XYZ file of N, CA and C in Angstrom:
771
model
N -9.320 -0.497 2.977
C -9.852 -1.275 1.871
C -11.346 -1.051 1.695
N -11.777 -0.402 2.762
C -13.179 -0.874 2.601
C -14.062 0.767 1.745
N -13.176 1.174 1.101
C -13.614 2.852 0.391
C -12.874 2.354 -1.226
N -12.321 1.031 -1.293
C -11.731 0.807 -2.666
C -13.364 0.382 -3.637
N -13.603 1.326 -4.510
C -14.428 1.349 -5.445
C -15.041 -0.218 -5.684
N -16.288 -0.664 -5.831
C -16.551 -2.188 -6.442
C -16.078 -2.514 -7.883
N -15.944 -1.416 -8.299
C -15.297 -2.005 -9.970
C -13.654 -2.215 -9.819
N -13.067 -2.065 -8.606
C -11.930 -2.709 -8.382
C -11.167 -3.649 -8.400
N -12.446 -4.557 -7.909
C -12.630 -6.157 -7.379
C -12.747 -6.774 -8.347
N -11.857 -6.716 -9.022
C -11.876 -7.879 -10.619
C -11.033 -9.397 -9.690
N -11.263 -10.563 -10.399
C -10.877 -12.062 -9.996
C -9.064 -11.568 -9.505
N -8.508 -12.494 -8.902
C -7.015 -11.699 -8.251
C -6.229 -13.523 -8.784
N -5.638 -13.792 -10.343
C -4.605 -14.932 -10.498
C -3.270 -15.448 -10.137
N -2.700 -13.333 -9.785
C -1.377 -13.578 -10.013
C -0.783 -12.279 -8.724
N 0.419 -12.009 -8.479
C 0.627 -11.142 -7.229
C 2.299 -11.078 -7.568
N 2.581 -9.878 -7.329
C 4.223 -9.456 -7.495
C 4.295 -9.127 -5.996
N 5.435 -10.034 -5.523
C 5.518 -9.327 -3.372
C 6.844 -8.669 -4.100
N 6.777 -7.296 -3.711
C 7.955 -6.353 -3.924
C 9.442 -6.830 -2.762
N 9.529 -8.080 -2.509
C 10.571 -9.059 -1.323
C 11.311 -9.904 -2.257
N 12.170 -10.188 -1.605
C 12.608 -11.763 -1.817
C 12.039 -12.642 -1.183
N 12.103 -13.458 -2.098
C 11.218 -14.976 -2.027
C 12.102 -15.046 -0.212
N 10.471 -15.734 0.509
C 10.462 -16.198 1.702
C 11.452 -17.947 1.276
N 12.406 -18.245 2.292
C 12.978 -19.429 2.415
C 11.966 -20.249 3.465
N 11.189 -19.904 4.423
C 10.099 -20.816 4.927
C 9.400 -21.587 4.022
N 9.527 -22.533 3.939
C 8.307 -23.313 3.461
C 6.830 -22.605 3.732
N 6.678 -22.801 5.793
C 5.490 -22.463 5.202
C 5.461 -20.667 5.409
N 5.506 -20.280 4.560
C 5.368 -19.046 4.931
C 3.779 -18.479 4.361
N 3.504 -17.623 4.732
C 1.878 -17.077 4.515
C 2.149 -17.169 3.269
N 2.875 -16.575 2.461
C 2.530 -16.181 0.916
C 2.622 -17.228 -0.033
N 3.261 -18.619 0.297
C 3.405 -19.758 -0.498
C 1.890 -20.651 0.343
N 1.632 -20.289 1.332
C 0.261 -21.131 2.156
C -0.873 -20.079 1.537
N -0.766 -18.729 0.817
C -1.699 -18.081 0.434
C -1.754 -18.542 -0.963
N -0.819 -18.710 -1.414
C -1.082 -19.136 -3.128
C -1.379 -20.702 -3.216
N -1.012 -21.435 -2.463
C -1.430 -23.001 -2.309
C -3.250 -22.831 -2.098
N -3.760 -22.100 -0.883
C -5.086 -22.282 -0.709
C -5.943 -21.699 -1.841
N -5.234 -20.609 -2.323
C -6.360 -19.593 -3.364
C -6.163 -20.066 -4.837
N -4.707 -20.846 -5.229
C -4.550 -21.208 -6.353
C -3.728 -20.410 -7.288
N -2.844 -19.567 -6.675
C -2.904 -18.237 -7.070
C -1.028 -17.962 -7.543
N -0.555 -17.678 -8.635
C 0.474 -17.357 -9.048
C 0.917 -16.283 -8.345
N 2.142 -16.759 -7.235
C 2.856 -15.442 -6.196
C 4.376 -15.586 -6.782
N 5.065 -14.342 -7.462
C 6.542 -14.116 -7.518
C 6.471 -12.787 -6.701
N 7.969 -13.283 -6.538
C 8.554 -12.452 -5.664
C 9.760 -11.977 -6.415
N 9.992 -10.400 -6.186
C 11.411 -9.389 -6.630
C 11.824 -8.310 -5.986
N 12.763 -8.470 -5.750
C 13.261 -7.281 -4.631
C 13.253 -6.042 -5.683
N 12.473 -5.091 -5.070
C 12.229 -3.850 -6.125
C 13.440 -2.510 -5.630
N 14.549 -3.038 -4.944
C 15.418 -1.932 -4.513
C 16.282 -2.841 -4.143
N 17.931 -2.061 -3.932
C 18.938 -2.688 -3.981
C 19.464 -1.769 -2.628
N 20.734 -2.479 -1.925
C 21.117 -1.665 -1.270
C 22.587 -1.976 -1.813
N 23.400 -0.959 -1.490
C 25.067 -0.851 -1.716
C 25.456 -0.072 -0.448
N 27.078 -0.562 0.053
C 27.512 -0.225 1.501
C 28.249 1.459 0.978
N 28.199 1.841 2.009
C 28.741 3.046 1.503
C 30.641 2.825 2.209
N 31.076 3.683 0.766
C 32.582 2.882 0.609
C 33.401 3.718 2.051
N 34.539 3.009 2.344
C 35.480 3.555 3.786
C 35.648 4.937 3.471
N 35.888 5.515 2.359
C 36.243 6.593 1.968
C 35.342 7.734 2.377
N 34.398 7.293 1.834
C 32.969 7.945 1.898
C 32.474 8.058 3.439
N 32.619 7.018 4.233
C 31.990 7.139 5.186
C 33.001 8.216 6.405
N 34.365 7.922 6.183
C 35.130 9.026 7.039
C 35.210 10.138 6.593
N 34.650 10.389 5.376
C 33.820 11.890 5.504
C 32.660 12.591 6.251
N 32.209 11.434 6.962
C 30.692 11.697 7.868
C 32.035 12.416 9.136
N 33.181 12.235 9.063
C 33.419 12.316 10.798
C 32.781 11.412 12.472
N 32.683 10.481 11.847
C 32.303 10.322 13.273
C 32.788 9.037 13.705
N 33.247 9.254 15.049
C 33.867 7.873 15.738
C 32.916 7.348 16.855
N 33.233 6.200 16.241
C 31.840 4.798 16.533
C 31.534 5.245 18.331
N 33.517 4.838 18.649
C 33.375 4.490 19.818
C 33.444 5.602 21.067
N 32.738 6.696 20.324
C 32.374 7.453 21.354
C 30.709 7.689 21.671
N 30.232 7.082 20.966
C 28.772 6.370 21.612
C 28.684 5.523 22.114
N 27.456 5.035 23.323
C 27.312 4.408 24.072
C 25.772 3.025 23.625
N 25.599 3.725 22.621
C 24.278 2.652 22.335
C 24.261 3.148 20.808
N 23.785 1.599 20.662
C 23.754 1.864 19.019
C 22.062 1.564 18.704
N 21.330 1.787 17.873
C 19.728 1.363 17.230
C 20.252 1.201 16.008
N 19.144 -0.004 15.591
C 18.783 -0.812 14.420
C 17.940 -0.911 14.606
N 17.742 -0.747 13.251
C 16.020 -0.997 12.429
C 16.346 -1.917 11.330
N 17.187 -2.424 10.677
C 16.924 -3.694 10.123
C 18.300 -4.739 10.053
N 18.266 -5.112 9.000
C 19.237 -6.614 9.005
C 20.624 -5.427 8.213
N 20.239 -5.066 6.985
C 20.746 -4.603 6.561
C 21.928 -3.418 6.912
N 21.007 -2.712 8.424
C 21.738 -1.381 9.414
C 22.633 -2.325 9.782
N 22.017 -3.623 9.992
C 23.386 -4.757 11.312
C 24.840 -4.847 10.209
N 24.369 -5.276 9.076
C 25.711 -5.638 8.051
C 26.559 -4.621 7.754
N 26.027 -3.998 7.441
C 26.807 -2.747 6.905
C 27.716 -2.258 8.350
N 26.932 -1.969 8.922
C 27.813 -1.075 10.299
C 28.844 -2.308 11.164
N 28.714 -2.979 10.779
C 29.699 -4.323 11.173
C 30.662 -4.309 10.201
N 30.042 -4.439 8.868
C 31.399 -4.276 7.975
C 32.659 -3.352 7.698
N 32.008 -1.572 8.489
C 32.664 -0.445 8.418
C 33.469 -0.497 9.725
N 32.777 -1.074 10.416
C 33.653 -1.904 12.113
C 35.030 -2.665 11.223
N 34.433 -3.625 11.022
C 35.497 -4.586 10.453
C 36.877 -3.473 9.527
N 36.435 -2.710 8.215
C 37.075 -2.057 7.741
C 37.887 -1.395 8.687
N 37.368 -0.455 9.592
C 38.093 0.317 10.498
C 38.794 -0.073 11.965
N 38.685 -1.712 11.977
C 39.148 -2.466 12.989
C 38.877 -1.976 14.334
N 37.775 -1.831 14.413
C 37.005 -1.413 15.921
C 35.823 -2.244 15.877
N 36.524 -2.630 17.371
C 35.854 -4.050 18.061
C 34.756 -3.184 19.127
N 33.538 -3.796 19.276
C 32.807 -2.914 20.036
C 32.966 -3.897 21.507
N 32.339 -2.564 22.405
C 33.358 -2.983 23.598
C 32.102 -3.337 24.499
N 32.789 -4.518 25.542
C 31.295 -4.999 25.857
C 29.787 -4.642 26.717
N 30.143 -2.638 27.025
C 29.642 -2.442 28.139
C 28.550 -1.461 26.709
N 28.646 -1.713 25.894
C 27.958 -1.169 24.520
C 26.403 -1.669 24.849
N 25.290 -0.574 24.851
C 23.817 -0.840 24.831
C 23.453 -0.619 23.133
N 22.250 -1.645 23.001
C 22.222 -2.001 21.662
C 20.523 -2.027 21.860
N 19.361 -1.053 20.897
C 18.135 -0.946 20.628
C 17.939 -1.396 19.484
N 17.147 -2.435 19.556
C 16.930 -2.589 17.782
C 15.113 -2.916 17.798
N 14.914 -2.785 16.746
C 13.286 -2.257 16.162
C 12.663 -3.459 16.551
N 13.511 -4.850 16.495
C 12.064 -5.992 16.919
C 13.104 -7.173 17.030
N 12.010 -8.554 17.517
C 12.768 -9.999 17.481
C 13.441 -10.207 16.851
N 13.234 -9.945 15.766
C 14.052 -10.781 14.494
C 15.521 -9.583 14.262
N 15.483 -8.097 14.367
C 16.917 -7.568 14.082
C 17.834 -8.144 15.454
N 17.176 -8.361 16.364
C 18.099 -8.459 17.651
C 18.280 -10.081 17.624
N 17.730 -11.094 17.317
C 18.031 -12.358 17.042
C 19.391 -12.257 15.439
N 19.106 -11.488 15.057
C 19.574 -11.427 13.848
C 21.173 -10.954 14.264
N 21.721 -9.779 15.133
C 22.401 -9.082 15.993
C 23.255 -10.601 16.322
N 22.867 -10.963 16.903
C 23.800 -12.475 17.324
C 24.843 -12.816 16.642
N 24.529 -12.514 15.600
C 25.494 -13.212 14.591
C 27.135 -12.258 14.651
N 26.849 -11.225 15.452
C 27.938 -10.316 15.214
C 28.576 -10.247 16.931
N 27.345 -10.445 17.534
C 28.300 -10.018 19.088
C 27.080 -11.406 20.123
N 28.271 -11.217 20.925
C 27.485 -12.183 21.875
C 26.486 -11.274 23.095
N 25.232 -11.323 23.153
C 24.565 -10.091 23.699
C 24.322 -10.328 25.264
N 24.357 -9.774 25.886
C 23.754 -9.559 27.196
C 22.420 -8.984 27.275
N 21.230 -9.602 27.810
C 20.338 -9.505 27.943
C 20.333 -7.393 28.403
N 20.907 -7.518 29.687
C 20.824 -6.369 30.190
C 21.327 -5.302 29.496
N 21.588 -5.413 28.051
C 22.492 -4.436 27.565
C 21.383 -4.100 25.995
N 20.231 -5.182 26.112
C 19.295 -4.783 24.973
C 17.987 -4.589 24.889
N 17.729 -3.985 24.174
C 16.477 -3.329 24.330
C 15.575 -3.401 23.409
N 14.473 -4.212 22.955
C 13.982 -4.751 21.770
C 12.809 -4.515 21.724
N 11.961 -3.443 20.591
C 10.798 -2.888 20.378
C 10.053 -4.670 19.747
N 8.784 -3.961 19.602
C 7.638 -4.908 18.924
C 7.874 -5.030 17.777
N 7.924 -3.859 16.293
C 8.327 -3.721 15.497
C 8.258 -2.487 14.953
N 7.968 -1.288 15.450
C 7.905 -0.119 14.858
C 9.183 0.761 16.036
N 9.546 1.874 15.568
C 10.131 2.829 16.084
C 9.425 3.638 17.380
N 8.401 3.740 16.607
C 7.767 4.206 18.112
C 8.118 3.358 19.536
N 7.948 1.921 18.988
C 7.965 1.066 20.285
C 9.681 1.100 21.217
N 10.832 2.134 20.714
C 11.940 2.114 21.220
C 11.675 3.428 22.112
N 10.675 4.142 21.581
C 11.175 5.642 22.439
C 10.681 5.313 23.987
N 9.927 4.802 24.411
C 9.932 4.224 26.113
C 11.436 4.175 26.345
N 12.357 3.153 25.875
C 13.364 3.023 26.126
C 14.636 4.206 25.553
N 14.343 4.980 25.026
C 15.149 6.231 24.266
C 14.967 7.326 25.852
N 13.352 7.313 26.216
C 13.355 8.569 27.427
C 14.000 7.837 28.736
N 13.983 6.418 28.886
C 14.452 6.060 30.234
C 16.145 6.119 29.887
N 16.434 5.598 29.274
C 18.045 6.123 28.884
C 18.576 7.321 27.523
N 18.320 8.653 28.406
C 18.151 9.778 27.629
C 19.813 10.140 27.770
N 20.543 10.025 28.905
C 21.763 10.058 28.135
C 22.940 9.488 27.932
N 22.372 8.514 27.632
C 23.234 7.493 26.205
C 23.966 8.469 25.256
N 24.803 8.278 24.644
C 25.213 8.778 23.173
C 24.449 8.106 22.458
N 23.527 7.897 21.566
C 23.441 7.140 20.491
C 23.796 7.338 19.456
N 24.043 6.479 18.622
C 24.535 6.372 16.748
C 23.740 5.443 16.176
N 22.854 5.981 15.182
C 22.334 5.585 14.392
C 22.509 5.297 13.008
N 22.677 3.656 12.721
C 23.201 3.418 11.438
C 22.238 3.252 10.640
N 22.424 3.932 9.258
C 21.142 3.671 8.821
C 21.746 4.342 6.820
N 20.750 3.959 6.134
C 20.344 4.295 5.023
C 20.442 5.549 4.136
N 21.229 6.018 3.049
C 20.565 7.508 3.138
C 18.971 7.777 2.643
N 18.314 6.803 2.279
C 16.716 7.076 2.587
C 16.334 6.258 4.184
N 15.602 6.944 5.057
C 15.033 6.357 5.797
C 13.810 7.376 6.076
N 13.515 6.965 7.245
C 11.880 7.393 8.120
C 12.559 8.404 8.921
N 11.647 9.320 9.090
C 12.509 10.510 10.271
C 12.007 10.224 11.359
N 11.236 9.368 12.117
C 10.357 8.919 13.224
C 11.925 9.422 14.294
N 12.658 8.374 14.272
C 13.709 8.531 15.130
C 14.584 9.798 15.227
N 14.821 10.123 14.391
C 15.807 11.588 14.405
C 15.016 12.750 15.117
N 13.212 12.882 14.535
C 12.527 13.799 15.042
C 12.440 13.654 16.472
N 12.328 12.426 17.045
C 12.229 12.061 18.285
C 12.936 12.237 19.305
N 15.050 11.817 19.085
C 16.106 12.326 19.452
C 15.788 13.957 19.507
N 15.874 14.509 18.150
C 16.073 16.110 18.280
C 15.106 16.886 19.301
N 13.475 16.663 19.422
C 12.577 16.963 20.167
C 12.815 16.815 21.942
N 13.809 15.250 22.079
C 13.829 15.602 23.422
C 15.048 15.996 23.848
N 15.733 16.270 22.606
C 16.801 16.767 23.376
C 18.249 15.680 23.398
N 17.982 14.782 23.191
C 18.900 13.218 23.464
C 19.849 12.942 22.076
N 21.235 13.024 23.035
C 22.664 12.892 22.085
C 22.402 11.698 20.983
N 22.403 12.321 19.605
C 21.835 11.606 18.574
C 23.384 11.899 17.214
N 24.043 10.256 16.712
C 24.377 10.775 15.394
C 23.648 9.597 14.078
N 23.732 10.335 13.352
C 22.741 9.843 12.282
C 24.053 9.163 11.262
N 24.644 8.072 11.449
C 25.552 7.289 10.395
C 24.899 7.016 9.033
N 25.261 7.142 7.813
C 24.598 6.503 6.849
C 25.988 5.736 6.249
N 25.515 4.138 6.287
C 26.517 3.503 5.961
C 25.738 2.918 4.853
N 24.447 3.008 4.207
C 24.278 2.250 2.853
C 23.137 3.119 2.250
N 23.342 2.796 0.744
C 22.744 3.118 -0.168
C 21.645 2.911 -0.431
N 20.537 3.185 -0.029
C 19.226 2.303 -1.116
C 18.903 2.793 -2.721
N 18.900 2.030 -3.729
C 18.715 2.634 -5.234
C 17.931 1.807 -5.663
N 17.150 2.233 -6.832
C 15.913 1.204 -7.373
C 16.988 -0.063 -8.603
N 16.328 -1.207 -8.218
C 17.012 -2.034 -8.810
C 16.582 -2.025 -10.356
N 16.945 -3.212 -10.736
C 16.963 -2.691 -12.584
C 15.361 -4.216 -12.656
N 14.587 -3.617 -13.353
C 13.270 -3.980 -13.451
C 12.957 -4.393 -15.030
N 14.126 -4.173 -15.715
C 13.726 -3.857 -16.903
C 12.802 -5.408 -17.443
N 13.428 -6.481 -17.376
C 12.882 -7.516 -17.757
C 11.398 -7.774 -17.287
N 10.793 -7.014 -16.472
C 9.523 -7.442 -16.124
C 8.298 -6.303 -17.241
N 9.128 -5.784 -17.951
C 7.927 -4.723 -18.563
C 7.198 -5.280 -19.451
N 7.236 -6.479 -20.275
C 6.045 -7.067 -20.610
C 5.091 -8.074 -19.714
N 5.488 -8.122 -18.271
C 4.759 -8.926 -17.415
C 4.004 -8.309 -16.796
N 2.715 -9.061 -17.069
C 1.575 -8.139 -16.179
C 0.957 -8.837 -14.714
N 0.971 -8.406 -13.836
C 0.615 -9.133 -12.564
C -1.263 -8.472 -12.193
N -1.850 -9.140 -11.668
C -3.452 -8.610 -10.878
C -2.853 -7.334 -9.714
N -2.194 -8.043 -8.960
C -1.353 -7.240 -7.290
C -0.441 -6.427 -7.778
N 0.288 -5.464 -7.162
C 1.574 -5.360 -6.716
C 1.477 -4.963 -5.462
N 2.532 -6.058 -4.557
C 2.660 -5.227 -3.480
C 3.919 -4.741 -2.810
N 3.322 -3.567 -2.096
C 4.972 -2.666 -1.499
C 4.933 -2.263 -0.135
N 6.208 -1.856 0.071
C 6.227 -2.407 1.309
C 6.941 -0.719 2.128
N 7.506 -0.242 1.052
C 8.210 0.831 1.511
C 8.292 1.873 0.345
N 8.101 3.337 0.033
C 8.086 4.326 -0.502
C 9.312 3.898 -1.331
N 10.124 3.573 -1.341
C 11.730 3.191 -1.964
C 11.390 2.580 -3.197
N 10.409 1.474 -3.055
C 9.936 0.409 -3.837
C 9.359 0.906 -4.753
N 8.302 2.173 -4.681
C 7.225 2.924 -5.525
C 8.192 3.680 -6.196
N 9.369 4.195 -5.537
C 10.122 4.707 -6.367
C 10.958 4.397 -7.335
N 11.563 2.978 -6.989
C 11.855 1.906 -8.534
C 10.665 1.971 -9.576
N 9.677 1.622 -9.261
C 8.862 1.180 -10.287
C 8.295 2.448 -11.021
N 8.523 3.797 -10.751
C 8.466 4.744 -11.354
C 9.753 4.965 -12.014
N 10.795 4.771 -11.452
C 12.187 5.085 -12.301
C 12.653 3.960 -13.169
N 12.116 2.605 -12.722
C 11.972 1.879 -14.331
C 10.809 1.734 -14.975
N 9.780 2.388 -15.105
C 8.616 2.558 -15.818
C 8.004 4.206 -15.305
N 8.361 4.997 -15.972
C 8.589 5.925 -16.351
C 6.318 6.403 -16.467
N 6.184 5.285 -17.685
C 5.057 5.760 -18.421
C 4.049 4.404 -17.587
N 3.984 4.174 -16.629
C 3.676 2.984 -16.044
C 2.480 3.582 -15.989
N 1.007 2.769 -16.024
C -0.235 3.126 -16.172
C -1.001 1.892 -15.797
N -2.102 2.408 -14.231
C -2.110 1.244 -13.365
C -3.206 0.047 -14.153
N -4.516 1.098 -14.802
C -5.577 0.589 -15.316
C -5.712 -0.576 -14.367
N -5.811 -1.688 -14.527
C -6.595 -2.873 -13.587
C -6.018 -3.537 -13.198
N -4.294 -3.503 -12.832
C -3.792 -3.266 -11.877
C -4.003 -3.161 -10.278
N -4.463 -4.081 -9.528
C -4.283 -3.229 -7.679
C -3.202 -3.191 -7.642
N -3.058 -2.144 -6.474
C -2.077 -1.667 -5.470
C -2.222 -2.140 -4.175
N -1.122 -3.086 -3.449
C -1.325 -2.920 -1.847
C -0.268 -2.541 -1.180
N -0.373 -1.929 -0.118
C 1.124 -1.267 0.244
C 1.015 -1.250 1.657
N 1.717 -2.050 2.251
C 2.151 -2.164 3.770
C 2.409 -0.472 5.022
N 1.807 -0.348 5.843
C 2.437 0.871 6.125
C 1.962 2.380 5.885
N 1.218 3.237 6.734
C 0.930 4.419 6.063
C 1.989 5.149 5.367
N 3.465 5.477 5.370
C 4.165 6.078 4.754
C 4.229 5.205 3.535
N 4.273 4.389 3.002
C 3.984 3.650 1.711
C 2.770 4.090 0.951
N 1.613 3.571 1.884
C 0.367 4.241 1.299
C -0.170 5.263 0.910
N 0.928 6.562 1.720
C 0.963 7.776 1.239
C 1.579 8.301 -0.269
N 2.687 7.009 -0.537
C 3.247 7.388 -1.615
C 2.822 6.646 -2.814
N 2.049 6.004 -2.305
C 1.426 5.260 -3.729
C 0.122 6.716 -3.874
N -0.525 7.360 -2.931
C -1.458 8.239 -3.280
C -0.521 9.561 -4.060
N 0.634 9.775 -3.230
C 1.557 10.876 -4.058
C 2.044 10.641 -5.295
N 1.826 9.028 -5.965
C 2.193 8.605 -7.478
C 0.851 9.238 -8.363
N -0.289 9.550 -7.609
C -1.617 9.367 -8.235
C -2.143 8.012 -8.788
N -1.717 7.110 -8.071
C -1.864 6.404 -8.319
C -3.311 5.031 -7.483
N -3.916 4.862 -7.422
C -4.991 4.255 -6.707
C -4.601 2.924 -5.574
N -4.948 3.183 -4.339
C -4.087 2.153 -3.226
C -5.679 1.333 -3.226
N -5.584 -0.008 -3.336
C -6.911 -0.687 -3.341
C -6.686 -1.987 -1.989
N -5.647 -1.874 -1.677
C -5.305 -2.863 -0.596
C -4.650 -2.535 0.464
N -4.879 -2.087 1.886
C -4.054 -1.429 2.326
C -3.773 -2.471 3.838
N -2.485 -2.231 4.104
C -2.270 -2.852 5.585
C -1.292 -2.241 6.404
N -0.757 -2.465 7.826
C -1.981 -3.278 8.300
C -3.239 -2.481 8.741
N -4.427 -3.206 8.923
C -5.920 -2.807 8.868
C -5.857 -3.738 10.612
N -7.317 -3.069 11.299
C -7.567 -3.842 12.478
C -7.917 -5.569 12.112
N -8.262 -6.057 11.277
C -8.710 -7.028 10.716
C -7.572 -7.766 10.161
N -6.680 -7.284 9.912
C -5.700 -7.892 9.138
C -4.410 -7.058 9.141
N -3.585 -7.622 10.576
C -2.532 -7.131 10.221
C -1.190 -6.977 10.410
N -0.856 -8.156 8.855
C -0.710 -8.369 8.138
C -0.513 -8.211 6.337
N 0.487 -8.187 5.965
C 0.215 -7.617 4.079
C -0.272 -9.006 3.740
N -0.384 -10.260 4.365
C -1.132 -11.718 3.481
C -2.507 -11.379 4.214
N -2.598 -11.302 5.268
C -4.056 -10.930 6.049
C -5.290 -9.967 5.169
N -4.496 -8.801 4.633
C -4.768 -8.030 4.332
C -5.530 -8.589 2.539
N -4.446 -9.250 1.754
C -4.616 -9.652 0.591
C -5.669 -10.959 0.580
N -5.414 -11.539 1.453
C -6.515 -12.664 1.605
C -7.719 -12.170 1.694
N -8.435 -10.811 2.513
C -9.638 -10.093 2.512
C -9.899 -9.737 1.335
N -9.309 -9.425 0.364
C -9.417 -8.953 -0.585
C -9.624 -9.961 -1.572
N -8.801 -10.911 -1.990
C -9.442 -12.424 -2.900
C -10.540 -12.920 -2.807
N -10.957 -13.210 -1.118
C -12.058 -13.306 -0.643
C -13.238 -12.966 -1.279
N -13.199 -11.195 -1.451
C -14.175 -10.758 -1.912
C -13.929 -10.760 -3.405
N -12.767 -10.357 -4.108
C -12.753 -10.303 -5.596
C -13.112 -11.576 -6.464
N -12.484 -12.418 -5.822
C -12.569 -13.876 -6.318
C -14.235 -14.672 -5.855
N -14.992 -13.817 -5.308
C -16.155 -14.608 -4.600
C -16.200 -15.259 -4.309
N -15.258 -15.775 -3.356
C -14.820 -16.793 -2.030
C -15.857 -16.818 -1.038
């Protein structure tokens, strides 16, 4: 943030979070618009769809000849439970399970009853699993996942060598935006390259003018620079981080707080 031009910093009224609305009460972004005064909607700027039984036993691959499964979000948990369910395979209980942070492996509960000793739970990035990827290098793993994702993990498997299959059990596609094209927001913020890619495939002729951009994540931030498009908010930062941390520095100064 701190290389975003001063003619940037126009007053900040209003903010699009590229999410669904938080159900916390207090969550940062309803405690950020309460303190600053500040009009926050929220729209999920991408959709996901499961990929159909048909489709997926064209991948070839049977579940239960892996030994550990990774997740990276809520979404990897549903889907690959539901293609379980479809294909009536019960996972069996000596199954090791990596998932990206607190909340996918709290989230995990809902499907199996877990044994501590059987999971393995990063901070929140991918990086934070490969400690546990080299101490149990041969696992089978199966990875359920998206057909857009991050290659962090696959490059990582293939490099050391470690039994890797790459499942794609869901879709990500840009959702339909159309109703927001006469709404103009101060913010937008994003969270994932997926998101930048809706808002180019429903606004086509989209033109940022005074407009910010904030975008969670260097692979985000990369793709708001690959839109040509100007990133004026970026997180997380050492100072903030956080995407409300991040936006609050920024009101701060735009708003002359």
């Amino acid at each position: 943030m701190s290389t975003t031009p001063k003619d940037r910093f126009k007053p900040v009224k209003s903010i699009l979070v590229s999410q669904p609305k938080p159900s916390d009460a207090n969550s940062p972004y309803l405690q950020l618009a309460e303190k600053y005064n500040l009009k926050i909607d929220f729209r999920q700027f991408i959709k996901v769809e499961p990929v159909p039984p048909k489709e997926f036993r064209k991948q070839k691959i049977d579940i239960l000849k892996h030994t550990a499964i990774i997740f990276t979000s809520r979404n990897a948990i549903d889907h690959f439970f539901a293609i379980c369910k479809d294909f009536k395979i019960e996972m069996p209980a000596e199954m090791k399970y990596f998932c990206i942070s607190d909340q996918t492996a709290h989230y995990l509960q809902k499907y199996i009853v877990i044994r501590k000793r059987k999971l393995f739970v990063g901070q929140r990035t991918a990086q934070d699993l490969f400690d546990y990827f080299k101490k149990h290098k041969n696992e089978k793993y199966l990875f359920p996942c998206s057909d857009i994702r991050k290659d962090d993990i696959p490059e990582y498997m293939e490099k050391n060598g470690i039994s890797f299959t790459e499942a794609i059990i869901y879709h990500t596609l840009p959702a339909d935006l159309s109703d927001l094209a006469d709404v103009k927001y101060d913010i937008l913020a994003f969270f994932s390259p997926s998101g930048l890619k809706s808002l180019k495939q429903n606004f086509p002729d989209f033109v940022q003018g005074r407009t910010r951009i904030a975008a969670f994540g260097p692979t985000t931030s990369q793709a708001v620079r690959d839109l040509g498009l100007i990133l004026d908010i970026e997180a997380p930062m050492p100072n903030a981080p956080s995407m409300t941390g991040a936006l609050e520095l920024y009101i701060k100064k735009a708003n002359n707080l």
